[in-house]
Amino acid sequence: MNIEKSKMVKSSNCIEVAVALPVWGTFTYLVPDSLWDVSLQGKRVLVPFGQRKVTGYVLEETENQDEKEIKAILDILDDNPLFPPSMIPFFRWISDYYMHPVGEVIKTALPGGLNLYEVSKLTITDKGKEALDKKRPVSSEERILSLLIKSSQSVKELCAGLKDEIPGSLLYSMEQKGWIEKRREIKAAKTKVKTERYISLTANEPIPGSLSESKIKIIETLKASGEVSVKRLKERVPGAARIVNSLEKQGHVKIFLKPVYRNPFGETISPDIAHVPTLEQDGVISKIAGFLGKGFFSYLLSGVTGSGKTEVYMQLASLAVKEGYSVLVLVPEIALISQIEGRFRARFGECVSILHSGLSAGEKYDQWLRIAGGKTPIAIGARSAIFAPFKDIGLIIVDEEHDSSYKQEGGLRYNARDLAVVRAKLANCVVLLGSATPSVQSYHNISKRKISEVRLTKRVEERNLPEISVVDLKKNRDSRGIRRYISEELICGMKEALARKEQILLFLNRRGFAGFPVCGRCGEALKCKNCDISLTFHRSANAYKCHYCGFTKAANSSCTKCGAFEIKPFGLGTEKIEAAAKSLFPEARVARMDSDTTVRKGSTVKILKGLKEKTIDILVGTQMVAKGHDYPDITLVGVICADQSLAFPDFRSGERTFQLLAQVSGRAGRGSSPGKVILQTYNPEHFSIVSAKNQDYRAFYEKEILFRKALNYPPFSRMIQIRIHGKDKKKTGEYAKALGGLCMRFKKEFNMNSVDILGPVEAPVPKIAGRFRWQILLKGKEIKQLHRFARTIIIENVQKGNRDVGVIVDVDPYFMM
């Protein structure tokens, strides 16, 4: 497709375009007759926007109702739509609800690295080169010209090269002297279809005896196999690439590029057949299957851990696919995908695709195209998979629906669990939310008849739930060393399990070795220079690290207050528990699973494979190990400290604590051997701990819901959090207070008494990554009025811009820190 020059014309060939920029609204463009296509919806186009060219997404055909002269698109960037027309109302809903520009919503949904942008580059002129040769420039000008003589660069690249900010006045002065000039360039997309060189025979057969032995071997290979990649030929014939070029010149073969699929899956999976469902499973399957293809229906599957929810998902998926529908399966974390993906691939083979951030950009793009092209009716993924481009979706499954990982932090702050319900409603299909510990919000919706409940009360094969005992850690206060945190009861339980050749899971939701380093001389905590948070000591890296911004400090650092080299590491993390397990049981094979040990691609799968193959005796881990994993030889779970999440200044802290404890307890006893859980805590009487011990979700819910109602917290209200952040402490605080005053004036002026305004106040963590943080919380029962209030405050006032201070809007916030 040729890029045509932008022109201002009148025409009926108009389209509505959302641009991939943080700007509100959509824009109308003309499509020249030479580029007109009846299937433009869902394709990317290159459009002029102001003084530059950017990527846009075609939403609808439209009319130029004002009869204004409008700009024409420059090019169509896709041969086939990247998303179906049925997803456009979904994108519009997200944009409206989360108060996020629709172009940015679509950009978030699509695989990364696809878009084209026009960027400004600075280039040295002949006059500039002459000035540099004659040593005319002053030092700062000389440094800039010296970098530009190597290559054209953006201002950002120049600043990085000089390791300093460049005043705009200096660049303007150099332009006026004629030493540099600005040029606009199209920045190419990073993610493309991967291609390889292939060869095939032509009709021009060689004369017998005219070819070398190597050429004859290539010809014979092509006759036997048809078209063959040059890469594969190299394995058979040394120097194949050179020989093939010679054969092409002689007219015997033709060389062409062919798209190559980047396979994200690991090892091949042995096929299996559907299990015979239990009586309870069959009841759930029959009930939900009866509504497939009959409109929007929402269900909450509350099933105890080990009750076979995944088998229910697979049998429902099979029924949906047989009826011609697509199925979307969401899981909360990438660590869980390998397990559930393996089970689905064993059942459905090549019908399964995956979407998550752990894939390379190319792999994700290929998976996206397979889904958009209708080649795979089942997609499995983490929260971003909610945007999978299915045309005819019939069933959406959200496993572990309670999990906070479904909430996106940063950019478009959506909740994939909530979007699953919205997408199902817009697509007129069935949505199934599953969990052993449902969210308070979802369970409350049952009483409001927004969701129907289906239940699994028994484990498969009539296996018993694990026996849970609670250990009060207060009695260990006088113990020394690690025995303050690992009780005698837990040590005895580990000895017994190891003697029986069974596996053990030790859970602590804090990584690192020690979480509270303190100066032994003055008592000052060792804090991050960018964040108001203590550093954590990581023995494996022999350094202190900040878990918020990544700042590191050498292990032999001195106190920032008194200068003493007497830093004492207090507290504990998974590294310390791992070291303790190795010390207590030197013969045991110990592994650790947290975000430090699972950074590399495939590392999670390797650890889980070690559990499966029984090359690991004791696994130490954070909440990554608490979710959905099914390993029958884990018979003992030790919760090192059950209270950590209770201390968070967040109204959901009790809910998170119960869910985490109940989920990690459910990892025990999933095989033929009975399971045991030893739950260590400083608060054995807290209702979240007692309910987790008794595996009694309803008892927890009945107490928690009374607390929420008394304080008017969700689900009895809705919330929007306005976060204010800036590099200057004083300016950030002043801006936050001014914005708070604006909120109060607006509430009074428009008589919006149903909206409660909490704040502005400093955030619980007042500084992260060098930025000071304040927040305002808007709370009310009517979401529409709350949205109108926030939209007026943000779009009409905040969006006017402030260089020193940024504002983030988080609808239905999940993390209050």
PDB file of N, CA and C in Angstrom, residues 470-533:
ATOM      1  N   VAL A 470      -3.703 -24.406  64.782  1.00  0.00           N
ATOM      2  CA  VAL A 470      -3.200 -23.044  64.934  1.00  0.00           C
ATOM      3  C   VAL A 470      -2.162 -23.011  66.050  1.00  0.00           C
ATOM      4  N   VAL A 471      -1.023 -22.364  65.772  1.00  0.00           N
ATOM      5  CA  VAL A 471       0.046 -22.201  66.762  1.00  0.00           C
ATOM      6  C   VAL A 471       0.160 -20.717  67.105  1.00  0.00           C
ATOM      7  N   ASP A 472       0.078 -20.389  68.374  1.00  0.00           N
ATOM      8  CA  ASP A 472       0.202 -19.003  68.830  1.00  0.00           C
ATOM      9  C   ASP A 472       1.692 -18.649  68.946  1.00  0.00           C
ATOM     10  N   LEU A 473       2.158 -17.770  68.056  1.00  0.00           N
ATOM     11  CA  LEU A 473       3.580 -17.411  68.037  1.00  0.00           C
ATOM     12  C   LEU A 473       4.004 -16.562  69.237  1.00  0.00           C
ATOM     13  N   LYS A 474       3.037 -16.035  69.968  1.00  0.00           N
ATOM     14  CA  LYS A 474       3.402 -15.213  71.137  1.00  0.00           C
ATOM     15  C   LYS A 474       4.175 -16.035  72.167  1.00  0.00           C
ATOM     16  N   LYS A 475       3.906 -17.330  72.197  1.00  0.00           N
ATOM     17  CA  LYS A 475       4.609 -18.173  73.177  1.00  0.00           C
ATOM     18  C   LYS A 475       6.068 -18.407  72.789  1.00  0.00           C
ATOM     19  N   ASN A 476       6.444 -18.021  71.534  1.00  0.00           N
ATOM     20  CA  ASN A 476       7.829 -18.205  71.069  1.00  0.00           C
ATOM     21  C   ASN A 476       8.666 -16.940  71.213  1.00  0.00           C
ATOM     22  N   ARG A 477       8.116 -15.910  71.860  1.00  0.00           N
ATOM     23  CA  ARG A 477       8.817 -14.628  71.898  1.00  0.00           C
ATOM     24  C   ARG A 477      10.199 -14.699  72.548  1.00  0.00           C
ATOM     25  N   ASP A 478      10.357 -15.624  73.491  1.00  0.00           N
ATOM     26  CA  ASP A 478      11.652 -15.727  74.183  1.00  0.00           C
ATOM     27  C   ASP A 478      12.622 -16.688  73.496  1.00  0.00           C
ATOM     28  N   SER A 479      12.174 -17.321  72.418  1.00  0.00           N
ATOM     29  CA  SER A 479      13.055 -18.247  71.698  1.00  0.00           C
ATOM     30  C   SER A 479      14.100 -17.463  70.915  1.00  0.00           C
ATOM     31  N   ARG A 480      15.209 -18.126  70.601  1.00  0.00           N
ATOM     32  CA  ARG A 480      16.278 -17.462  69.858  1.00  0.00           C
ATOM     33  C   ARG A 480      16.319 -17.922  68.408  1.00  0.00           C
ATOM     34  N   GLY A 481      16.812 -17.032  67.550  1.00  0.00           N
ATOM     35  CA  GLY A 481      17.020 -17.397  66.144  1.00  0.00           C
ATOM     36  C   GLY A 481      15.729 -17.732  65.421  1.00  0.00           C
ATOM     37  N   ILE A 482      15.854 -18.661  64.494  1.00  0.00           N
ATOM     38  CA  ILE A 482      14.732 -18.990  63.611  1.00  0.00           C
ATOM     39  C   ILE A 482      13.594 -19.674  64.351  1.00  0.00           C
ATOM     40  N   ARG A 483      13.893 -20.230  65.542  1.00  0.00           N
ATOM     41  CA  ARG A 483      12.830 -20.914  66.292  1.00  0.00           C
ATOM     42  C   ARG A 483      11.804 -19.946  66.863  1.00  0.00           C
ATOM     43  N   ARG A 484      12.068 -18.648  66.740  1.00  0.00           N
ATOM     44  CA  ARG A 484      11.020 -17.674  67.070  1.00  0.00           C
ATOM     45  C   ARG A 484       9.923 -17.719  66.023  1.00  0.00           C
ATOM     46  N   TYR A 485      10.280 -18.157  64.810  1.00  0.00           N
ATOM     47  CA  TYR A 485       9.331 -18.128  63.686  1.00  0.00           C
ATOM     48  C   TYR A 485       8.933 -19.521  63.202  1.00  0.00           C
ATOM     49  N   ILE A 486       9.751 -20.506  63.473  1.00  0.00           N
ATOM     50  CA  ILE A 486       9.391 -21.886  63.114  1.00  0.00           C
ATOM     51  C   ILE A 486       9.208 -22.660  64.423  1.00  0.00           C
ATOM     52  N   SER A 487       7.953 -22.944  64.730  1.00  0.00           N
ATOM     53  CA  SER A 487       7.610 -23.544  66.020  1.00  0.00           C
ATOM     54  C   SER A 487       8.008 -25.018  66.082  1.00  0.00           C
ATOM     55  N   GLU A 488       8.046 -25.546  67.306  1.00  0.00           N
ATOM     56  CA  GLU A 488       8.345 -26.966  67.497  1.00  0.00           C
ATOM     57  C   GLU A 488       7.305 -27.833  66.808  1.00  0.00           C
ATOM     58  N   GLU A 489       6.047 -27.378  66.826  1.00  0.00           N
ATOM     59  CA  GLU A 489       4.977 -28.140  66.174  1.00  0.00           C
ATOM     60  C   GLU A 489       5.245 -28.275  64.670  1.00  0.00           C
ATOM     61  N   LEU A 490       5.693 -27.185  64.054  1.00  0.00           N
ATOM     62  CA  LEU A 490       5.973 -27.231  62.618  1.00  0.00           C
ATOM     63  C   LEU A 490       7.200 -28.087  62.328  1.00  0.00           C
ATOM     64  N   ILE A 491       8.244 -27.970  63.151  1.00  0.00           N
ATOM     65  CA  ILE A 491       9.445 -28.779  62.950  1.00  0.00           C
ATOM     66  C   ILE A 491       9.126 -30.268  63.055  1.00  0.00           C
ATOM     67  N   CYS A 492       8.323 -30.649  64.065  1.00  0.00           N
ATOM     68  CA  CYS A 492       7.927 -32.062  64.221  1.00  0.00           C
ATOM     69  C   CYS A 492       7.119 -32.535  63.027  1.00  0.00           C
ATOM     70  N   GLY A 493       6.200 -31.680  62.560  1.00  0.00           N
ATOM     71  CA  GLY A 493       5.383 -32.046  61.391  1.00  0.00           C
ATOM     72  C   GLY A 493       6.233 -32.252  60.155  1.00  0.00           C
ATOM     73  N   MET A 494       7.257 -31.417  59.962  1.00  0.00           N
ATOM     74  CA  MET A 494       8.155 -31.544  58.816  1.00  0.00           C
ATOM     75  C   MET A 494       8.966 -32.837  58.898  1.00  0.00           C
ATOM     76  N   LYS A 495       9.444 -33.166  60.104  1.00  0.00           N
ATOM     77  CA  LYS A 495      10.190 -34.421  60.289  1.00  0.00           C
ATOM     78  C   LYS A 495       9.344 -35.612  59.875  1.00  0.00           C
ATOM     79  N   GLU A 496       8.099 -35.635  60.325  1.00  0.00           N
ATOM     80  CA  GLU A 496       7.205 -36.764  60.039  1.00  0.00           C
ATOM     81  C   GLU A 496       6.913 -36.864  58.542  1.00  0.00           C
ATOM     82  N   ALA A 497       6.655 -35.729  57.907  1.00  0.00           N
ATOM     83  CA  ALA A 497       6.351 -35.743  56.466  1.00  0.00           C
ATOM     84  C   ALA A 497       7.556 -36.218  55.661  1.00  0.00           C
ATOM     85  N   LEU A 498       8.744 -35.730  55.995  1.00  0.00           N
ATOM     86  CA  LEU A 498       9.952 -36.140  55.275  1.00  0.00           C
ATOM     87  C   LEU A 498      10.240 -37.631  55.489  1.00  0.00           C
ATOM     88  N   ALA A 499       9.945 -38.128  56.683  1.00  0.00           N
ATOM     89  CA  ALA A 499      10.150 -39.561  56.959  1.00  0.00           C
ATOM     90  C   ALA A 499       9.232 -40.420  56.101  1.00  0.00           C
ATOM     91  N   ARG A 500       8.069 -39.888  55.760  1.00  0.00           N
ATOM     92  CA  ARG A 500       7.109 -40.620  54.911  1.00  0.00           C
ATOM     93  C   ARG A 500       7.368 -40.366  53.418  1.00  0.00           C
ATOM     94  N   LYS A 501       8.432 -39.635  53.090  1.00  0.00           N
ATOM     95  CA  LYS A 501       8.785 -39.294  51.695  1.00  0.00           C
ATOM     96  C   LYS A 501       7.716 -38.417  51.047  1.00  0.00           C
ATOM     97  N   GLU A 502       7.100 -37.554  51.844  1.00  0.00           N
ATOM     98  CA  GLU A 502       6.083 -36.638  51.336  1.00  0.00           C
ATOM     99  C   GLU A 502       6.671 -35.231  51.216  1.00  0.00           C
ATOM    100  N   GLN A 503       5.960 -34.385  50.494  1.00  0.00           N
ATOM    101  CA  GLN A 503       6.471 -33.033  50.228  1.00  0.00           C
ATOM    102  C   GLN A 503       5.845 -32.006  51.166  1.00  0.00           C
ATOM    103  N   ILE A 504       6.574 -30.899  51.355  1.00  0.00           N
ATOM    104  CA  ILE A 504       6.184 -29.862  52.314  1.00  0.00           C
ATOM    105  C   ILE A 504       6.164 -28.513  51.608  1.00  0.00           C
ATOM    106  N   LEU A 505       5.195 -27.698  51.949  1.00  0.00           N
ATOM    107  CA  LEU A 505       5.108 -26.330  51.443  1.00  0.00           C
ATOM    108  C   LEU A 505       5.170 -25.369  52.629  1.00  0.00           C
ATOM    109  N   LEU A 506       6.140 -24.455  52.627  1.00  0.00           N
ATOM    110  CA  LEU A 506       6.252 -23.425  53.655  1.00  0.00           C
ATOM    111  C   LEU A 506       5.908 -22.080  53.028  1.00  0.00           C
ATOM    112  N   PHE A 507       4.936 -21.396  53.609  1.00  0.00           N
ATOM    113  CA  PHE A 507       4.399 -20.174  53.010  1.00  0.00           C
ATOM    114  C   PHE A 507       4.715 -18.955  53.865  1.00  0.00           C
ATOM    115  N   LEU A 508       5.297 -17.940  53.229  1.00  0.00           N
ATOM    116  CA  LEU A 508       5.512 -16.640  53.862  1.00  0.00           C
ATOM    117  C   LEU A 508       5.389 -15.583  52.781  1.00  0.00           C
ATOM    118  N   ASN A 509       4.497 -14.643  52.953  1.00  0.00           N
ATOM    119  CA  ASN A 509       4.232 -13.693  51.881  1.00  0.00           C
ATOM    120  C   ASN A 509       5.164 -12.476  51.936  1.00  0.00           C
ATOM    121  N   ARG A 510       6.442 -12.759  52.057  1.00  0.00           N
ATOM    122  CA  ARG A 510       7.457 -11.700  51.952  1.00  0.00           C
ATOM    123  C   ARG A 510       8.748 -12.309  51.432  1.00  0.00           C
ATOM    124  N   ARG A 511       9.236 -11.785  50.304  1.00  0.00           N
ATOM    125  CA  ARG A 511      10.478 -12.312  49.749  1.00  0.00           C
ATOM    126  C   ARG A 511      11.675 -11.627  50.399  1.00  0.00           C
ATOM    127  N   GLY A 512      12.865 -12.096  50.045  1.00  0.00           N
ATOM    128  CA  GLY A 512      14.082 -11.556  50.625  1.00  0.00           C
ATOM    129  C   GLY A 512      14.506 -12.339  51.852  1.00  0.00           C
ATOM    130  N   PHE A 513      15.563 -11.845  52.512  1.00  0.00           N
ATOM    131  CA  PHE A 513      16.103 -12.529  53.696  1.00  0.00           C
ATOM    132  C   PHE A 513      15.626 -11.856  54.984  1.00  0.00           C
ATOM    133  N   ALA A 514      15.713 -10.533  55.034  1.00  0.00           N
ATOM    134  CA  ALA A 514      15.274  -9.793  56.221  1.00  0.00           C
ATOM    135  C   ALA A 514      14.627  -8.492  55.775  1.00  0.00           C
ATOM    136  N   GLY A 515      13.455  -8.220  56.304  1.00  0.00           N
ATOM    137  CA  GLY A 515      12.673  -7.084  55.811  1.00  0.00           C
ATOM    138  C   GLY A 515      12.799  -5.805  56.604  1.00  0.00           C
ATOM    139  N   PHE A 516      13.648  -5.768  57.645  1.00  0.00           N
ATOM    140  CA  PHE A 516      13.723  -4.558  58.453  1.00  0.00           C
ATOM    141  C   PHE A 516      15.147  -4.338  58.955  1.00  0.00           C
ATOM    142  N   PRO A 517      16.062  -3.855  58.085  1.00  0.00           N
ATOM    143  CA  PRO A 517      17.438  -3.593  58.527  1.00  0.00           C
ATOM    144  C   PRO A 517      17.514  -2.314  59.355  1.00  0.00           C
ATOM    145  N   VAL A 518      18.147  -2.396  60.536  1.00  0.00           N
ATOM    146  CA  VAL A 518      18.202  -1.277  61.474  1.00  0.00           C
ATOM    147  C   VAL A 518      19.644  -1.064  61.927  1.00  0.00           C
ATOM    148  N   CYS A 519      20.032   0.203  62.144  1.00  0.00           N
ATOM    149  CA  CYS A 519      21.368   0.517  62.645  1.00  0.00           C
ATOM    150  C   CYS A 519      21.471   0.108  64.113  1.00  0.00           C
ATOM    151  N   GLY A 520      22.475  -0.694  64.416  1.00  0.00           N
ATOM    152  CA  GLY A 520      22.653  -1.162  65.784  1.00  0.00           C
ATOM    153  C   GLY A 520      23.111  -0.070  66.736  1.00  0.00           C
ATOM    154  N   ARG A 521      23.628   1.055  66.205  1.00  0.00           N
ATOM    155  CA  ARG A 521      24.101   2.133  67.078  1.00  0.00           C
ATOM    156  C   ARG A 521      23.003   3.156  67.376  1.00  0.00           C
ATOM    157  N   CYS A 522      22.326   3.667  66.319  1.00  0.00           N
ATOM    158  CA  CYS A 522      21.353   4.745  66.554  1.00  0.00           C
ATOM    159  C   CYS A 522      19.898   4.313  66.390  1.00  0.00           C
ATOM    160  N   GLY A 523      19.663   3.092  65.868  1.00  0.00           N
ATOM    161  CA  GLY A 523      18.296   2.591  65.730  1.00  0.00           C
ATOM    162  C   GLY A 523      17.567   3.057  64.487  1.00  0.00           C
ATOM    163  N   GLU A 524      18.263   3.771  63.597  1.00  0.00           N
ATOM    164  CA  GLU A 524      17.633   4.257  62.364  1.00  0.00           C
ATOM    165  C   GLU A 524      17.443   3.106  61.370  1.00  0.00           C
ATOM    166  N   ALA A 525      16.244   3.039  60.770  1.00  0.00           N
ATOM    167  CA  ALA A 525      15.977   2.016  59.757  1.00  0.00           C
ATOM    168  C   ALA A 525      16.691   2.386  58.458  1.00  0.00           C
ATOM    169  N   LEU A 526      17.166   1.386  57.742  1.00  0.00           N
ATOM    170  CA  LEU A 526      17.810   1.606  56.442  1.00  0.00           C
ATOM    171  C   LEU A 526      16.710   1.688  55.384  1.00  0.00           C
ATOM    172  N   LYS A 527      16.519   2.900  54.833  1.00  0.00           N
ATOM    173  CA  LYS A 527      15.405   3.125  53.918  1.00  0.00           C
ATOM    174  C   LYS A 527      15.880   3.376  52.494  1.00  0.00           C
ATOM    175  N   CYS A 528      14.943   3.184  51.565  1.00  0.00           N
ATOM    176  CA  CYS A 528      15.203   3.482  50.153  1.00  0.00           C
ATOM    177  C   CYS A 528      15.347   4.992  49.980  1.00  0.00           C
ATOM    178  N   LYS A 529      16.273   5.423  49.137  1.00  0.00           N
ATOM    179  CA  LYS A 529      16.466   6.860  48.915  1.00  0.00           C
ATOM    180  C   LYS A 529      15.329   7.457  48.079  1.00  0.00           C
ATOM    181  N   ASN A 530      14.586   6.585  47.368  1.00  0.00           N
ATOM    182  CA  ASN A 530      13.507   7.063  46.503  1.00  0.00           C
ATOM    183  C   ASN A 530      12.121   6.881  47.107  1.00  0.00           C
ATOM    184  N   CYS A 531      11.995   6.013  48.122  1.00  0.00           N
ATOM    185  CA  CYS A 531      10.687   5.650  48.666  1.00  0.00           C
ATOM    186  C   CYS A 531      10.697   5.735  50.186  1.00  0.00           C
ATOM    187  N   ASP A 532       9.561   6.024  50.762  1.00  0.00           N
ATOM    188  CA  ASP A 532       9.429   5.999  52.222  1.00  0.00           C
ATOM    189  C   ASP A 532       9.157   4.573  52.670  1.00  0.00           C
ATOM    190  N   ILE A 533      10.122   3.696  52.481  1.00  0.00           N
ATOM    191  CA  ILE A 533       9.917   2.280  52.802  1.00  0.00           C
ATOM    192  C   ILE A 533      11.273   1.666  53.178  1.00  0.00           C
TER     193      ILE A 533
END
